[in-house]
């Protein structure tokens, strides 16, 4: 929310020239601006993901702490973007790497990294069971 107080929409500040900028963008849609104007889809998805993660964390006996961490990352990211949608009406994006065509936020990063960790963990578990 600090971005709202410091930046004007579409304002950008170079942090590391050519590598990293802080750019304030209000994203009305889901990932990469898809589904703009259909807020109910990302809101519903975030709520379902959060409920699923809470259920799995409380009910299942997952002993792998990396899987639990990855689920927490995905859930935390979903919660961050959901709060933006509820409080602001759009997701606040601000991380801008000129080599990447989209501005994103920390919550997006946690969703992506957590999801990749889950895929890797499940793949490794599948490899162990098939050996």
Coordinates of N, CA and C in Angstrom, one line a residue:
X1 N 0.8 -1.2 0.0 CA 0.0 0.0 0.0 C 0.9 1.3 0.0
X2 N 2.1 1.1 0.4 CA 3.0 2.3 0.4 C 3.1 2.9 -1.0
X3 N 3.1 2.0 -2.0 CA 3.2 2.5 -3.4 C 2.1 3.5 -3.7
X4 N 0.9 3.3 -3.2 CA -0.2 4.2 -3.4 C 0.1 5.6 -2.9
X5 N 0.9 5.7 -1.8 CA 1.2 7.0 -1.2 C 2.4 7.7 -1.8
X6 N 3.3 6.9 -2.4 CA 4.5 7.5 -2.9 C 4.5 7.8 -4.4
X7 N 3.8 6.9 -5.2 CA 3.8 7.0 -6.6 C 2.4 7.5 -7.2
X8 N 2.5 8.1 -8.3 CA 1.3 8.3 -9.1 C 1.1 7.1 -10.1
X9 N -0.1 6.8 -10.5 CA -0.2 5.7 -11.5 C 0.7 5.8 -12.7
X10 N 1.3 4.8 -13.1 CA 2.2 4.7 -14.2 C 3.5 5.4 -14.0
X11 N 3.8 5.9 -12.8 CA 5.0 6.6 -12.5 C 6.1 5.5 -12.3
X12 N 7.3 5.8 -12.8 CA 8.4 4.8 -12.7 C 9.7 5.5 -12.2
X13 N 10.4 4.8 -11.4 CA 11.7 5.3 -10.9 C 12.8 4.2 -11.1
X14 N 13.9 4.6 -11.8 CA 15.0 3.7 -12.0 C 15.7 3.4 -10.7
X15 N 15.9 2.1 -10.4 CA 16.6 1.7 -9.2 C 18.0 1.3 -9.7
X16 N 18.1 0.4 -10.6 CA 19.3 -0.1 -11.3 C 19.1 0.1 -12.8
X17 N 19.7 1.1 -13.4 CA 19.4 1.4 -14.8 C 19.5 0.2 -15.7
X18 N 18.4 0.1 -16.5 CA 18.3 -1.0 -17.5 C 18.1 -2.4 -16.9
X19 N 18.0 -2.5 -15.5 CA 17.8 -3.8 -14.9 C 16.6 -3.8 -14.0
X20 N 16.4 -2.8 -13.2 CA 15.3 -2.8 -12.3 C 14.7 -1.5 -12.0
X21 N 13.4 -1.3 -12.2 CA 12.7 -0.1 -11.9 C 11.5 -0.4 -10.9
X22 N 11.1 0.6 -10.2 CA 9.9 0.6 -9.5 C 8.8 1.4 -10.3
X23 N 7.8 0.7 -10.8 CA 6.8 1.3 -11.6 C 5.4 1.0 -11.0
X24 N 4.6 2.0 -10.8 CA 3.3 1.8 -10.2 C 2.3 1.5 -11.3
X25 N 1.7 0.3 -11.3 CA 0.6 0.0 -12.2 C -0.5 -0.7 -11.4
X26 N -1.7 -0.3 -11.8 CA -2.9 -0.9 -11.2 C -3.4 -1.9 -12.2
X27 N -3.4 -3.2 -11.8 CA -3.8 -4.3 -12.7 C -5.2 -4.7 -12.4
X28 N -6.1 -4.4 -13.4 CA -7.5 -4.8 -13.2 C -7.9 -6.2 -13.4
X29 N -6.9 -7.0 -13.8 CA -7.2 -8.4 -14.2 C -6.4 -9.4 -13.4
X30 N -6.2 -10.5 -13.9 CA -5.4 -11.6 -13.3 C -4.0 -11.5 -13.8
X31 N -3.3 -12.6 -13.8 CA -1.9 -12.7 -14.3 C -1.8 -12.0 -15.7
X32 N -0.8 -11.1 -15.8 CA -0.5 -10.5 -17.1 C -1.7 -9.6 -17.6
X33 N -2.6 -9.2 -16.7 CA -3.7 -8.4 -17.1 C -4.8 -9.1 -17.8
X34 N -4.8 -10.5 -17.8 CA -5.8 -11.2 -18.4 C -7.1 -11.1 -17.5
X35 N -8.2 -11.3 -18.1 CA -9.5 -11.2 -17.5 C -9.9 -9.8 -16.8
X36 N -9.3 -8.8 -17.4 CA -9.6 -7.4 -16.9 C -11.1 -7.2 -16.9
X37 N -11.6 -6.6 -15.8 CA -13.0 -6.3 -15.7 C -13.8 -7.5 -15.2
X38 N -13.2 -8.6 -15.0 CA -13.9 -9.8 -14.5 C -13.3 -10.2 -13.1
X39 N -13.4 -9.3 -12.2 CA -12.8 -9.4 -10.9 C -13.2 -10.7 -10.1
X40 N -14.5 -11.1 -10.4 CA -15.0 -12.2 -9.6 C -14.2 -13.5 -9.9
X41 N -13.6 -13.6 -11.1 CA -12.8 -14.9 -11.4 C -11.6 -15.0 -10.5
X42 N -10.7 -13.9 -10.5 CA -9.5 -14.0 -9.6 C -9.8 -14.0 -8.2
X43 N -10.9 -13.3 -7.8 CA -11.3 -13.3 -6.3 C -11.8 -14.7 -5.9
X44 N -12.6 -15.3 -6.7 CA -13.1 -16.7 -6.4 C -12.0 -17.7 -6.4
X45 N -11.1 -17.6 -7.4 CA -9.9 -18.5 -7.5 C -9.1 -18.3 -6.2
X46 N -8.8 -17.1 -5.8 CA -7.9 -16.9 -4.6 C -8.6 -17.5 -3.4
X47 N -9.9 -17.3 -3.2 CA -10.6 -17.8 -2.1 C -10.5 -19.3 -2.1
X48 N -10.8 -20.0 -3.2 CA -10.7 -21.4 -3.3 C -9.3 -21.9 -3.0
X49 N -8.3 -21.3 -3.6 CA -6.9 -21.7 -3.3 C -6.6 -21.6 -1.8
X50 N -7.0 -20.5 -1.2 CA -6.7 -20.3 0.2 C -7.4 -21.3 1.1
X51 N -8.7 -21.6 0.8 CA -9.4 -22.6 1.5 C -8.8 -24.0 1.3
X52 N -8.3 -24.3 0.1 CA -7.7 -25.6 -0.2 C -6.4 -25.7 0.6
X53 N -5.6 -24.6 0.6 CA -4.3 -24.7 1.4 C -4.5 -24.8 2.9
X54 N -5.5 -24.1 3.4 CA -5.8 -24.2 4.8 C -6.3 -25.6 5.2
X55 N -7.1 -26.2 4.3 CA -7.6 -27.5 4.5 C -6.4 -28.5 4.6
X56 N -5.6 -28.4 3.5 CA -4.4 -29.4 3.4 C -3.5 -29.2 4.6
X57 N -3.2 -28.0 5.0 CA -2.3 -27.7 6.1 C -2.8 -28.2 7.4
X58 N -4.1 -28.1 7.6 CA -4.7 -28.6 8.9 C -5.1 -30.1 8.9
X59 N -5.5 -30.6 7.8 CA -6.0 -32.0 7.8 C -5.0 -33.1 7.4
X60 N -4.1 -32.7 6.5 CA -3.1 -33.7 6.0 C -1.9 -33.8 6.8
X61 N -1.3 -35.0 6.8 CA -0.1 -35.1 7.6 C 1.1 -35.0 6.7
X62 N 1.3 -33.8 6.2 CA 2.5 -33.6 5.3 C 3.7 -33.3 6.2
X63 N 4.7 -34.1 6.1 CA 5.9 -34.0 6.9 C 7.0 -33.2 6.2
X64 N 6.8 -33.0 4.9 CA 7.9 -32.3 4.2 C 7.7 -30.8 4.4
X65 N 8.7 -30.2 5.1 CA 8.6 -28.8 5.4 C 8.7 -27.9 4.2
X66 N 9.3 -28.4 3.1 CA 9.5 -27.6 1.9 C 8.1 -27.5 1.2
X67 N 7.3 -28.6 1.3 CA 6.0 -28.5 0.7 C 5.1 -27.6 1.5
X68 N 5.2 -27.6 2.8 CA 4.4 -26.7 3.6 C 4.8 -25.3 3.4
X69 N 6.1 -25.0 3.2 CA 6.6 -23.7 2.9 C 6.1 -23.2 1.6
X70 N 6.1 -24.1 0.6 CA 5.7 -23.7 -0.8 C 4.2 -23.4 -0.7
X71 N 3.4 -24.2 0.0 CA 2.0 -23.9 0.1 C 1.7 -22.6 0.8
X72 N 2.5 -22.3 1.8 CA 2.4 -21.0 2.5 C 2.8 -19.8 1.6
X73 N 3.8 -20.0 0.7 CA 4.1 -19.0 -0.3 C 3.0 -18.7 -1.2
X74 N 2.4 -19.8 -1.8 CA 1.2 -19.6 -2.7 C 0.1 -19.0 -2.0
X75 N -0.2 -19.5 -0.7 CA -1.3 -18.9 0.0 C -1.1 -17.4 0.4
X76 N 0.1 -17.1 0.8 CA 0.4 -15.7 1.1 C 0.3 -14.8 -0.1
X77 N 0.8 -15.3 -1.2 CA 0.7 -14.5 -2.4 C -0.8 -14.3 -2.9
X78 N -1.5 -15.4 -2.8 CA -3.0 -15.2 -3.1 C -3.7 -14.3 -2.2
X79 N -3.3 -14.3 -0.9 CA -3.9 -13.4 0.1 C -3.5 -12.0 -0.2
X80 N -2.3 -11.7 -0.5 CA -1.8 -10.4 -0.8 C -2.6 -9.8 -2.0
X81 N -2.7 -10.5 -3.1 CA -3.4 -10.0 -4.3 C -4.9 -9.9 -4.0
X82 N -5.5 -10.8 -3.2 CA -6.9 -10.7 -2.8 C -7.2 -9.5 -2.0
X83 N -6.3 -9.2 -1.1 CA -6.5 -7.9 -0.3 C -6.4 -6.7 -1.2
X84 N -5.5 -6.7 -2.1 CA -5.4 -5.5 -3.1 C -6.8 -5.4 -3.8
X85 N -7.3 -6.5 -4.3 CA -8.6 -6.5 -5.0 C -9.7 -6.0 -4.1
X86 N -9.7 -6.4 -2.9 CA -10.8 -6.0 -2.0 C -10.7 -4.6 -1.5
X87 N -9.5 -4.1 -1.2 CA -9.2 -2.8 -0.6 C -9.1 -1.7 -1.7
X88 N -8.5 -2.0 -2.8 CA -8.2 -1.0 -3.9 C -9.1 -1.3 -5.1
X89 N -9.5 -2.5 -5.3 CA -10.3 -2.8 -6.5 C -9.5 -3.4 -7.6
X90 N -8.2 -3.3 -7.5 CA -7.2 -3.7 -8.5 C -6.0 -4.2 -7.8
X91 N -5.1 -5.0 -8.4 CA -3.9 -5.4 -7.8 C -2.8 -4.3 -8.1
X92 N -2.1 -4.0 -7.0 CA -1.0 -3.0 -7.1 C 0.3 -3.7 -7.6
X93 N 0.8 -3.4 -8.8 CA 2.0 -4.0 -9.3 C 3.1 -2.9 -9.3
X94 N 4.3 -3.3 -9.0 CA 5.4 -2.3 -8.9 C 6.8 -2.8 -9.2
X95 N 7.0 -4.1 -9.3 CA 8.3 -4.6 -9.7 C 8.5 -4.6 -11.2
X96 N 9.4 -3.9 -11.7 CA 9.6 -3.8 -13.2 C 11.0 -4.1 -13.6
X97 N 11.2 -5.2 -14.3 CA 12.5 -5.6 -14.9 C 12.3 -5.4 -16.4
X98 N 13.0 -4.5 -17.0 CA 12.8 -4.2 -18.4 C 12.9 -5.4 -19.3
X99 N 13.6 -6.5 -18.9 CA 13.8 -7.7 -19.8 C 12.5 -8.5 -19.7
X100 N 11.6 -8.2 -18.8 CA 10.3 -8.9 -18.6 C 9.2 -8.0 -19.1
X101 N 8.3 -8.4 -19.9 CA 7.3 -7.5 -20.5 C 6.2 -7.0 -19.5
X102 N 6.1 -7.5 -18.3 CA 5.1 -7.1 -17.4 C 5.6 -6.6 -16.1
X103 N 4.9 -5.7 -15.5 CA 5.2 -5.3 -14.1 C 4.4 -6.2 -13.2
X104 N 5.0 -6.6 -12.1 CA 4.4 -7.5 -11.1 C 4.6 -7.1 -9.7
X105 N 4.2 -7.9 -8.7 CA 4.4 -7.6 -7.3 C 5.0 -8.7 -6.6
X106 N 5.3 -8.5 -5.3 CA 5.9 -9.5 -4.5 C 4.9 -10.7 -4.3
X107 N 3.6 -10.5 -4.2 CA 2.7 -11.6 -4.1 C 2.8 -12.5 -5.3
X108 N 2.8 -11.9 -6.5 CA 3.0 -12.7 -7.7 C 4.2 -13.6 -7.7
X109 N 5.3 -13.0 -7.2 CA 6.6 -13.7 -7.1 C 6.4 -14.9 -6.2
X110 N 5.7 -14.8 -5.0 CA 5.5 -15.9 -4.1 C 4.7 -17.0 -4.7
X111 N 3.6 -16.6 -5.4 CA 2.8 -17.6 -6.1 C 3.6 -18.4 -7.1
X112 N 4.4 -17.7 -7.9 CA 5.2 -18.4 -8.9 C 6.2 -19.3 -8.3
X113 N 7.0 -18.8 -7.3 CA 8.1 -19.5 -6.7 C 7.5 -20.7 -5.9
X114 N 6.4 -20.5 -5.1 CA 5.8 -21.5 -4.4 C 5.2 -22.6 -5.3
X115 N 4.6 -22.2 -6.4 CA 4.1 -23.2 -7.3 C 5.2 -24.1 -7.9
X116 N 6.3 -23.4 -8.3 CA 7.4 -24.2 -8.9 C 8.0 -25.1 -7.8
X117 N 8.1 -24.7 -6.6 CA 8.6 -25.6 -5.5 C 7.7 -26.8 -5.3
X118 N 6.4 -26.5 -5.4 CA 5.4 -27.7 -5.3 C 5.6 -28.7 -6.4
X119 N 5.7 -28.2 -7.6 CA 5.9 -29.0 -8.8 C 7.2 -29.9 -8.6
X120 N 8.3 -29.2 -8.2 CA 9.6 -29.9 -8.0 C 9.5 -30.9 -6.9
X121 N 8.8 -30.6 -5.8 CA 8.7 -31.5 -4.6 C 7.9 -32.7 -5.0
X122 N 6.7 -32.5 -5.7 CA 5.9 -33.6 -6.1 C 6.6 -34.5 -7.2
X123 N 7.3 -33.8 -8.1 CA 8.1 -34.6 -9.1 C 9.1 -35.5 -8.4
X124 N 9.8 -34.9 -7.4 CA 10.9 -35.7 -6.7 C 10.2 -36.9 -5.9
X125 N 9.1 -36.6 -5.3 CA 8.4 -37.7 -4.6 C 7.9 -38.8 -5.6
X126 N 7.4 -38.4 -6.7 CA 7.0 -39.3 -7.7 C 8.2 -40.2 -8.2
X127 N 9.3 -39.5 -8.4 CA 10.5 -40.3 -8.8 C 10.9 -41.3 -7.7
X128 N 10.8 -40.9 -6.4 CA 11.2 -41.9 -5.4 C 10.3 -43.1 -5.3
X129 N 9.0 -42.8 -5.5 CA 8.0 -43.9 -5.5 C 8.1 -44.8 -6.7
X130 N 8.5 -44.3 -7.8 CA 8.6 -45.1 -9.0 C 9.9 -45.9 -9.1
X131 N 10.9 -45.6 -8.2 CA 12.2 -46.4 -8.2 C 12.1 -47.7 -7.5

